[in-house]
Amino acid sequence: MKFVAITSCPTGIAHTYMAAEALQMAGEEMGIEIKVETQGSVGAENQLTDADIREARVVIIAADTNVSKERFAGKTIIEVGVKDAIKDAKGLIQKAIDIKIEDKKVSENISENKEEKKVEKKGIYKHLMTGVSYMIPFVAAGGILIALSFAFGIYAFL
């Protein structure tokens, strides 16, 4: 049994790769072959080929961003958030194993409803998370500078 997956978060830094690693590790533990494409801040890595998609039984999309589903026409798609893949990758793969191919229309309707709900939050959330990811180095550098000032006896608090 073979599955393919795509992971993507708004900033494309940490959660994208954490979800991919969780899915790969869960697949190895369960004896399932899974190839995961990450769509991070540096673009798509480990891209899925047409052969990978053709051989896959189910497509897992763990994303908080818009992922194009055009290349998965005719495939059963399970769509969840990135955090779901990080927290319960084994459960997600088990859900993919248990799914019946005939349930395709039901899963598409569920994913369409989820997508409609995400559209409202996506714009502001994406911008906030991008801002946070750019501020992390400044916060870390500030903390290091304060620690150095205390280490060398310079009283920064006076």
C-alpha positions as CSV (number, residue, x, y, z in Angstrom):
1,M,0.0,0.0,0.0
2,K,1.4,3.4,-1.0
3,F,0.3,6.9,0.0
4,V,1.5,10.4,-0.9
5,A,1.2,13.5,1.2
6,I,1.7,17.2,1.0
7,T,2.5,19.4,4.0
8,S,2.4,23.2,4.0
9,C,2.0,25.9,6.6
10,P,1.6,29.7,6.1
11,T,5.2,30.6,7.0
12,G,6.7,27.4,5.5
13,I,9.3,27.1,8.2
14,A,8.8,24.7,11.1
15,H,5.4,23.1,11.0
16,T,5.7,22.0,7.3
17,Y,8.8,20.0,8.0
18,M,7.6,18.7,11.4
19,A,4.4,17.3,9.8
20,A,6.4,15.7,7.0
21,E,8.8,14.0,9.4
22,A,5.9,12.8,11.6
23,L,4.1,11.3,8.6
24,Q,7.3,9.6,7.4
25,M,8.1,8.2,10.8
26,A,4.6,6.9,11.3
27,G,4.6,5.3,7.9
28,E,7.9,3.5,8.6
29,E,6.6,2.3,12.0
30,M,3.3,1.0,10.4
31,G,5.1,-0.5,7.4
32,I,3.4,1.8,4.9
33,E,5.2,3.4,2.0
34,I,4.6,7.2,2.0
35,K,6.2,10.0,0.0
36,V,5.8,13.5,1.4
37,E,6.2,16.7,-0.6
38,T,6.9,19.8,1.5
39,Q,5.8,23.2,0.3
40,G,7.8,25.4,2.5
41,S,9.3,28.9,2.4
42,V,12.0,27.7,-0.1
43,G,9.4,26.2,-2.5
44,A,8.4,22.6,-3.1
45,E,10.9,19.9,-2.0
46,N,10.7,16.2,-2.7
47,Q,8.1,16.8,-5.4
48,L,5.6,14.1,-6.2
49,T,5.9,12.7,-9.7
50,D,3.0,11.6,-11.8
51,A,4.0,8.0,-11.2
52,D,3.9,8.5,-7.4
53,I,0.4,10.0,-7.6
54,R,-0.8,7.2,-10.0
55,E,0.5,4.5,-7.6
56,A,-0.9,6.1,-4.5
57,R,-4.1,4.8,-2.9
58,V,-4.9,7.9,-1.0
59,V,-3.5,11.5,-1.0
60,I,-3.1,13.2,2.4
61,I,-2.9,17.0,2.4
62,A,-1.8,18.4,5.8
63,A,-1.9,22.1,5.1
64,D,-3.0,25.4,6.5
65,T,-2.5,27.0,3.1
66,N,-4.1,26.6,-0.3
67,V,-2.7,23.5,-2.0
68,S,-3.6,22.8,-5.7
69,K,-5.6,19.6,-6.0
70,E,-5.7,19.5,-9.8
71,R,-3.0,16.9,-10.2
72,F,-4.9,14.5,-7.8
73,A,-8.0,14.2,-10.0
74,G,-9.6,10.9,-9.4
75,K,-7.8,10.2,-6.1
76,T,-9.3,10.0,-2.7
77,I,-8.0,13.0,-0.7
78,I,-7.9,13.4,3.1
79,E,-7.4,17.1,4.0
80,V,-6.4,18.1,7.5
81,G,-4.4,20.9,9.2
82,V,-0.7,20.7,9.7
83,K,-1.1,20.4,13.5
84,D,-3.3,17.3,13.1
85,A,-0.5,15.6,11.1
86,I,2.1,16.5,13.8
87,K,0.0,15.4,16.7
88,D,-1.5,12.2,15.3
89,A,0.3,11.0,12.2
90,K,-0.4,7.4,12.9
91,G,-4.1,8.1,13.3
92,L,-4.1,10.0,10.0
93,I,-2.4,7.1,8.2
94,Q,-4.8,4.6,9.8
95,K,-7.7,6.8,8.6
96,A,-6.2,6.6,5.1
97,I,-5.9,2.8,5.4
98,D,-9.4,2.4,6.6
99,I,-11.0,4.7,4.0
100,K,-13.0,3.1,1.3
101,I,-12.3,4.3,-2.2
102,E,-16.1,4.6,-2.8
103,D,-16.3,7.3,-0.1
104,K,-14.4,9.7,-2.4
105,K,-17.3,12.1,-3.0
106,V,-18.0,12.3,0.8
107,S,-14.3,13.2,1.5
108,E,-14.3,15.8,-1.2
109,N,-17.4,17.4,0.2
110,I,-15.8,17.5,3.7
111,S,-12.6,19.0,2.3
112,E,-14.6,21.7,0.4
113,N,-16.4,22.7,3.5
114,K,-13.1,22.9,5.4
115,E,-11.7,25.0,2.7
116,E,-14.6,27.5,2.8
117,K,-14.0,28.0,6.6
118,K,-10.3,28.5,6.2
119,V,-10.6,31.2,3.6
120,E,-11.8,33.8,6.2
121,K,-8.9,33.4,8.5
122,K,-6.1,32.7,6.0
123,G,-5.3,36.3,5.0
124,I,-4.7,37.9,8.4
125,Y,-3.3,34.7,10.0
126,K,-0.8,34.3,7.2
127,H,0.5,37.9,7.6
128,L,0.7,37.6,11.4
129,M,2.6,34.3,11.2
130,T,5.0,35.7,8.6
131,G,5.6,38.7,10.8
132,V,6.3,36.5,13.8
133,S,8.8,34.4,11.8
134,Y,10.7,37.5,10.8
135,M,10.8,38.8,14.4
136,I,12.2,35.6,16.0
137,P,15.9,36.4,15.1
138,F,15.6,39.9,16.7
139,V,14.0,38.5,19.9
140,A,16.7,35.8,20.1
141,A,19.5,38.3,19.4
142,G,18.1,40.7,22.1
143,G,18.0,37.9,24.7
144,I,21.6,36.9,23.9
145,L,22.8,40.5,24.2
146,I,21.1,40.9,27.6
147,A,22.7,37.7,28.8
148,L,26.1,38.8,27.6
149,S,25.7,42.1,29.4
150,F,25.0,40.3,32.7
151,A,27.8,37.9,32.1
152,F,30.4,40.6,31.7
153,G,29.1,42.6,34.7
154,I,27.6,45.5,32.8
155,Y,24.5,46.5,34.6
156,A,22.0,47.0,31.8
157,F,19.2,47.5,34.2
158,L,20.5,50.8,35.8
